[in-house]
Structures are given as structure tokens and as C-alpha cells.
Amino acid sequence: MRITKSKGFYADAYLRNPGVTGSSTLISVHWPDDRNKWFLVDAGAAQGRENKDFYNAFFPFNAGKIDFTILTHTHHDHQGLLPLVVRQGFQGPIFTHYANTVLMTTSLYDSCKIADTVTGRPLCDVNEVEATLDLVVGCTTKKILKPDKNIKIVFYANGHLVGAVITLVVISCPGEEDITLLFTGDFKD
């Protein structure tokens, strides 16, 4: 889906799965000076009937090009594939609420023990979980984060579970109207 503000300033949103389980949205932002940034919102494992065609076995985007990731909450269907994204080359920060930094430790290590129903093997190993946790940056709500001079991120508590956030992303370009995105986690974006 293209979000266009002008011919040279736009963002493309790629939804890996339009449903809730396996939530993963890649955003590619383009500015008129040929600069671009890629960021990922959630990297969830598919569960139940949604887990088909080796969904949990690979990440279909070039993970090495992703500049940063935002995690809305720590349910498996929103964070379960983060170690896979790291395995495939992602090295940037993973921004999330402070409470999630604690919860992720337990839940991602559990992913090492759970065999995927399609592949029959765990989604990740201990080394991949540790590499993922090394990238996590805990943040408070209502604080402006600036992963780029033209991108602001603000977390707001959403009450879904401890650490769950609604995430406001504002992308700016001088002389252009801002692109504003809202990611709610399990609530409709």
C-alpha cells in the first residue's frame, strides 16, 4: 500500500499478513533527495490455521536493509520471528516499552523450545535469542524517539497487556505534509 504525500515523498507499507496472528508490517520511506529508511513494526509468528506454507521458516524481506524495528507487545504472534529477522541480517535497534524488555526474555527463550507445526523444528536457537535481546532498546511512554532526523516515534499505553503500546510514527519532509502512522498492536490500525 502506498502512502503518498508528493511525488518524491512517500511511504510504502508491506503487510506480511493482513490478520492479527503473524503480525508484521514493513515500511519503506522515500524522500525527494533519494534517501530512504526501512522499518519493521512487529515480527510475529503465525499460529494455528494462519501458519501455512512455511510462514515461520523465513522472512520474505531483506532484513539487512531494515534500519530499526518497533515492537508493539510481546505476544508470540507479534514478536516470535524477531530472532529469525536477526538471523537473516537485521542489526538495528528494536524499540519497545521497558516492560517488554523483561517479558521478551522469557517469551523468546520459550520460542527455542516450541517446534513449528509446519517445519517440525524450533523457530530459533539460544544464540539467536541472545543476539535479538542485545538489540532491544526499552523506552517509556509519551517520550519522543528519533531514530532518524525526519522520523519521530511516540509510545502510548493501550491496556492490552503489560508493556503493550499504541505507536505513533510521524515522518516529516521539509515543505511537505507529514506522513502519520498509528500502530495499535492487536487493535485495528
mmCIF file of C-alpha atoms in Angstrom:
data_model
loop_
_atom_site.group_PDB
_atom_site.id
_atom_site.type_symbol
_atom_site.label_atom_id
_atom_site.label_comp_id
_atom_site.label_asym_id
_atom_site.label_seq_id
_atom_site.Cartn_x
_atom_site.Cartn_y
_atom_site.Cartn_z
ATOM 1 C CA MET A 1 0.000 0.000 0.000
ATOM 2 C CA ARG A 2 1.465 3.381 -0.975
ATOM 3 C CA ILE A 3 1.048 6.391 1.303
ATOM 4 C CA THR A 4 1.756 9.383 -0.930
ATOM 5 C CA LYS A 5 2.247 12.966 0.151
ATOM 6 C CA SER A 6 4.048 14.084 -3.027
ATOM 7 C CA LYS A 7 5.842 12.556 -5.988
ATOM 8 C CA GLY A 8 9.161 12.483 -4.132
ATOM 9 C CA PHE A 9 7.959 11.969 -0.539
ATOM 10 C CA TYR A 10 6.053 8.783 0.156
ATOM 11 C CA ALA A 11 5.990 5.573 2.156
ATOM 12 C CA ASP A 12 5.157 2.048 1.099
ATOM 13 C CA ALA A 13 3.627 -0.348 3.623
ATOM 14 C CA TYR A 14 4.010 -4.086 3.093
ATOM 15 C CA LEU A 15 1.758 -6.209 5.306
ATOM 16 C CA ARG A 16 3.048 -9.742 5.540
ATOM 17 C CA ASN A 17 -0.251 -10.958 6.934
ATOM 18 C CA PRO A 18 -3.409 -8.825 6.992
ATOM 19 C CA GLY A 19 -4.670 -10.676 10.070
ATOM 20 C CA VAL A 20 -3.527 -10.367 13.646
ATOM 21 C CA THR A 21 -1.551 -13.595 14.012
ATOM 22 C CA GLY A 22 1.810 -13.292 12.313
ATOM 23 C CA SER A 23 1.622 -9.507 12.502
ATOM 24 C CA SER A 24 4.459 -7.882 10.574
ATOM 25 C CA THR A 25 4.465 -4.595 8.643
ATOM 26 C CA LEU A 26 7.456 -3.304 6.715
ATOM 27 C CA ILE A 27 7.505 0.435 5.989
ATOM 28 C CA SER A 28 9.777 1.886 3.316
ATOM 29 C CA VAL A 29 10.034 5.697 3.440
ATOM 30 C CA HIS A 30 11.339 7.727 0.492
ATOM 31 C CA TRP A 31 12.387 11.394 0.444
ATOM 32 C CA PRO A 32 12.970 13.643 -2.611
ATOM 33 C CA ASP A 33 16.773 13.606 -2.043
ATOM 34 C CA ASP A 34 16.791 9.831 -2.816
ATOM 35 C CA ARG A 35 17.239 8.968 0.858
ATOM 36 C CA ASN A 36 15.143 6.136 2.231
ATOM 37 C CA LYS A 37 14.621 4.310 5.511
ATOM 38 C CA TRP A 38 13.105 0.923 6.169
ATOM 39 C CA PHE A 39 11.499 -0.058 9.443
ATOM 40 C CA LEU A 40 9.541 -3.014 10.689
ATOM 41 C CA VAL A 41 6.584 -2.980 13.055
ATOM 42 C CA ASP A 42 6.339 -6.352 14.810
ATOM 43 C CA ALA A 43 7.699 -9.645 13.517
ATOM 44 C CA GLY A 44 5.136 -12.144 14.653
ATOM 45 C CA ALA A 45 4.960 -15.882 14.226
ATOM 46 C CA ALA A 46 1.860 -17.267 12.589
ATOM 47 C CA GLN A 47 -0.211 -19.611 14.718
ATOM 48 C CA GLY A 48 -2.971 -22.107 14.104
ATOM 49 C CA ARG A 49 -4.542 -22.124 10.633
ATOM 50 C CA GLU A 50 -2.563 -18.991 9.692
ATOM 51 C CA ASN A 51 0.687 -20.996 9.915
ATOM 52 C CA LYS A 52 0.903 -22.420 6.424
ATOM 53 C CA ASP A 53 3.359 -22.514 3.529
ATOM 54 C CA PHE A 54 6.417 -22.243 5.793
ATOM 55 C CA TYR A 55 5.343 -18.789 7.059
ATOM 56 C CA ASN A 56 7.534 -19.113 10.166
ATOM 57 C CA ALA A 57 10.534 -20.571 8.302
ATOM 58 C CA PHE A 58 11.723 -17.391 6.566
ATOM 59 C CA PHE A 59 11.283 -13.631 6.491
ATOM 60 C CA PRO A 60 10.468 -12.502 2.916
ATOM 61 C CA PHE A 61 12.168 -9.077 3.064
ATOM 62 C CA ASN A 62 15.860 -8.173 3.018
ATOM 63 C CA ALA A 63 16.371 -7.964 6.783
ATOM 64 C CA GLY A 64 19.805 -6.369 6.361
ATOM 65 C CA LYS A 65 18.182 -3.252 4.839
ATOM 66 C CA ILE A 66 15.870 -2.641 7.800
ATOM 67 C CA ASP A 67 17.097 0.331 9.853
ATOM 68 C CA PHE A 68 15.039 -0.269 13.012
ATOM 69 C CA THR A 69 12.132 -2.269 14.388
ATOM 70 C CA ILE A 70 9.203 -1.331 16.613
ATOM 71 C CA LEU A 71 7.599 -3.960 18.848
ATOM 72 C CA THR A 72 4.028 -3.217 19.992
ATOM 73 C CA HIS A 73 3.832 -6.042 22.555
ATOM 74 C CA THR A 74 5.280 -9.410 23.464
ATOM 75 C CA HIS A 75 2.672 -11.896 22.317
ATOM 76 C CA HIS A 76 4.229 -14.617 20.167
ATOM 77 C CA ASP A 77 2.202 -13.575 17.116
ATOM 78 C CA HIS A 78 3.872 -10.117 17.270
ATOM 79 C CA GLN A 79 7.448 -10.917 18.295
ATOM 80 C CA GLY A 80 8.057 -14.632 17.682
ATOM 81 C CA LEU A 81 10.023 -14.147 14.451
ATOM 82 C CA LEU A 82 12.374 -11.409 15.700
ATOM 83 C CA PRO A 83 15.248 -13.925 16.120
ATOM 84 C CA LEU A 84 14.642 -15.103 12.539
ATOM 85 C CA VAL A 85 14.846 -11.497 11.277
ATOM 86 C CA VAL A 86 18.127 -11.116 13.188
ATOM 87 C CA ARG A 87 19.391 -14.421 11.718
ATOM 88 C CA GLN A 88 18.662 -13.054 8.244
ATOM 89 C CA GLY A 89 20.764 -9.902 8.790
ATOM 90 C CA PHE A 90 18.871 -7.305 10.841
ATOM 91 C CA GLN A 91 21.268 -5.414 13.129
ATOM 92 C CA GLY A 92 19.401 -2.235 14.091
ATOM 93 C CA PRO A 93 17.645 -1.294 17.314
ATOM 94 C CA ILE A 94 14.337 -2.851 18.382
ATOM 95 C CA PHE A 95 12.321 -0.112 20.092
ATOM 96 C CA THR A 96 9.702 -1.218 22.600
ATOM 97 C CA HIS A 97 8.294 -0.342 26.014
ATOM 98 C CA TYR A 98 10.579 -1.016 29.006
ATOM 99 C CA ALA A 99 8.229 -3.689 30.373
ATOM 100 C CA ASN A 100 8.584 -5.634 27.129
ATOM 101 C CA THR A 101 12.351 -5.837 27.550
ATOM 102 C CA VAL A 102 11.750 -8.035 30.587
ATOM 103 C CA LEU A 103 8.881 -10.041 29.103
ATOM 104 C CA MET A 104 10.766 -10.690 25.849
ATOM 105 C CA THR A 105 13.496 -12.567 27.658
ATOM 106 C CA THR A 106 11.114 -15.258 28.872
ATOM 107 C CA SER A 107 8.919 -15.446 25.795
ATOM 108 C CA LEU A 108 11.704 -15.536 23.191
ATOM 109 C CA TYR A 109 13.590 -18.258 25.070
ATOM 110 C CA ASP A 110 10.336 -20.231 25.046
ATOM 111 C CA SER A 111 10.421 -19.977 21.226
ATOM 112 C CA CYS A 112 13.586 -22.098 21.312
ATOM 113 C CA LYS A 113 11.594 -24.943 22.860
ATOM 114 C CA ILE A 114 8.460 -24.858 20.710
ATOM 115 C CA ALA A 115 8.549 -26.782 17.432
ATOM 116 C CA ASP A 116 6.841 -25.114 14.479
ATOM 117 C CA THR A 117 3.899 -27.210 13.262
ATOM 118 C CA VAL A 118 4.964 -26.993 9.602
ATOM 119 C CA THR A 119 8.756 -27.353 9.774
ATOM 120 C CA GLY A 120 8.868 -29.525 12.897
ATOM 121 C CA ARG A 121 11.805 -27.574 14.341
ATOM 122 C CA PRO A 122 12.084 -24.663 16.793
ATOM 123 C CA LEU A 123 11.794 -21.141 15.376
ATOM 124 C CA CYS A 124 15.194 -20.137 16.760
ATOM 125 C CA ASP A 125 18.072 -21.127 18.977
ATOM 126 C CA VAL A 126 19.511 -19.628 22.166
ATOM 127 C CA ASN A 127 22.257 -17.711 20.329
ATOM 128 C CA GLU A 128 19.684 -16.065 18.032
ATOM 129 C CA VAL A 129 17.572 -15.049 21.030
ATOM 130 C CA GLU A 130 20.604 -13.537 22.763
ATOM 131 C CA ALA A 131 21.571 -11.628 19.599
ATOM 132 C CA THR A 132 17.987 -10.328 19.382
ATOM 133 C CA LEU A 133 17.837 -9.251 23.032
ATOM 134 C CA ASP A 134 21.129 -7.337 22.576
ATOM 135 C CA LEU A 135 19.322 -5.085 20.063
ATOM 136 C CA VAL A 136 16.355 -4.210 22.293
ATOM 137 C CA VAL A 137 16.001 -0.580 23.407
ATOM 138 C CA GLY A 138 13.482 -0.021 26.204
ATOM 139 C CA CYS A 139 11.529 3.236 26.108
ATOM 140 C CA THR A 140 8.919 4.987 28.216
ATOM 141 C CA THR A 141 5.508 6.107 27.049
ATOM 142 C CA LYS A 142 4.968 9.681 25.812
ATOM 143 C CA LYS A 143 8.668 10.222 25.096
ATOM 144 C CA ILE A 144 9.678 11.222 21.564
ATOM 145 C CA LEU A 145 12.206 8.862 19.995
ATOM 146 C CA LYS A 146 14.083 9.987 16.883
ATOM 147 C CA PRO A 147 15.660 7.059 15.025
ATOM 148 C CA ASP A 148 16.136 9.465 12.084
ATOM 149 C CA LYS A 149 16.146 13.254 11.788
ATOM 150 C CA ASN A 150 12.815 13.006 9.938
ATOM 151 C CA ILE A 151 11.123 10.229 11.933
ATOM 152 C CA LYS A 152 9.566 10.534 15.386
ATOM 153 C CA ILE A 153 8.116 7.661 17.403
ATOM 154 C CA VAL A 154 5.919 8.002 20.490
ATOM 155 C CA PHE A 155 4.534 5.104 22.549
ATOM 156 C CA TYR A 156 1.204 5.291 24.394
ATOM 157 C CA ALA A 157 -0.085 2.589 26.755
ATOM 158 C CA ASN A 158 -3.018 0.662 25.281
ATOM 159 C CA GLY A 159 -4.093 -1.638 28.144
ATOM 160 C CA HIS A 160 -3.886 -4.836 26.088
ATOM 161 C CA LEU A 161 -1.291 -6.295 28.481
ATOM 162 C CA VAL A 162 1.685 -5.043 30.470
ATOM 163 C CA GLY A 163 4.026 -3.170 28.121
ATOM 164 C CA ALA A 164 1.631 -3.109 25.165
ATOM 165 C CA VAL A 165 1.706 0.173 23.291
ATOM 166 C CA ILE A 166 -0.060 2.122 20.616
ATOM 167 C CA THR A 167 2.734 3.533 18.470
ATOM 168 C CA LEU A 168 2.554 6.871 16.703
ATOM 169 C CA VAL A 169 5.087 7.362 13.901
ATOM 170 C CA VAL A 170 5.418 10.798 12.304
ATOM 171 C CA ILE A 171 7.570 11.062 9.185
ATOM 172 C CA SER A 172 8.460 14.546 8.001
ATOM 173 C CA CYS A 173 9.918 16.199 4.933
ATOM 174 C CA PRO A 174 10.610 19.966 4.785
ATOM 175 C CA GLY A 175 7.893 21.704 2.794
ATOM 176 C CA GLU A 176 5.630 18.642 2.765
ATOM 177 C CA GLU A 177 2.712 17.449 4.871
ATOM 178 C CA ASP A 178 3.788 14.824 7.443
ATOM 179 C CA ILE A 179 3.033 11.147 6.977
ATOM 180 C CA THR A 180 1.408 9.955 10.211
ATOM 181 C CA LEU A 181 1.062 6.254 11.004
ATOM 182 C CA LEU A 182 -0.600 4.641 14.014
ATOM 183 C CA PHE A 183 0.101 1.033 15.015
ATOM 184 C CA THR A 184 -2.104 -0.368 17.744
ATOM 185 C CA GLY A 185 -0.895 -3.925 18.183
ATOM 186 C CA ASP A 186 -3.941 -6.173 18.362
ATOM 187 C CA PHE A 187 -6.375 -3.355 17.762
ATOM 188 C CA LYS A 188 -7.193 -2.298 14.206
ATOM 189 C CA ASP A 189 -4.516 0.053 12.762
#
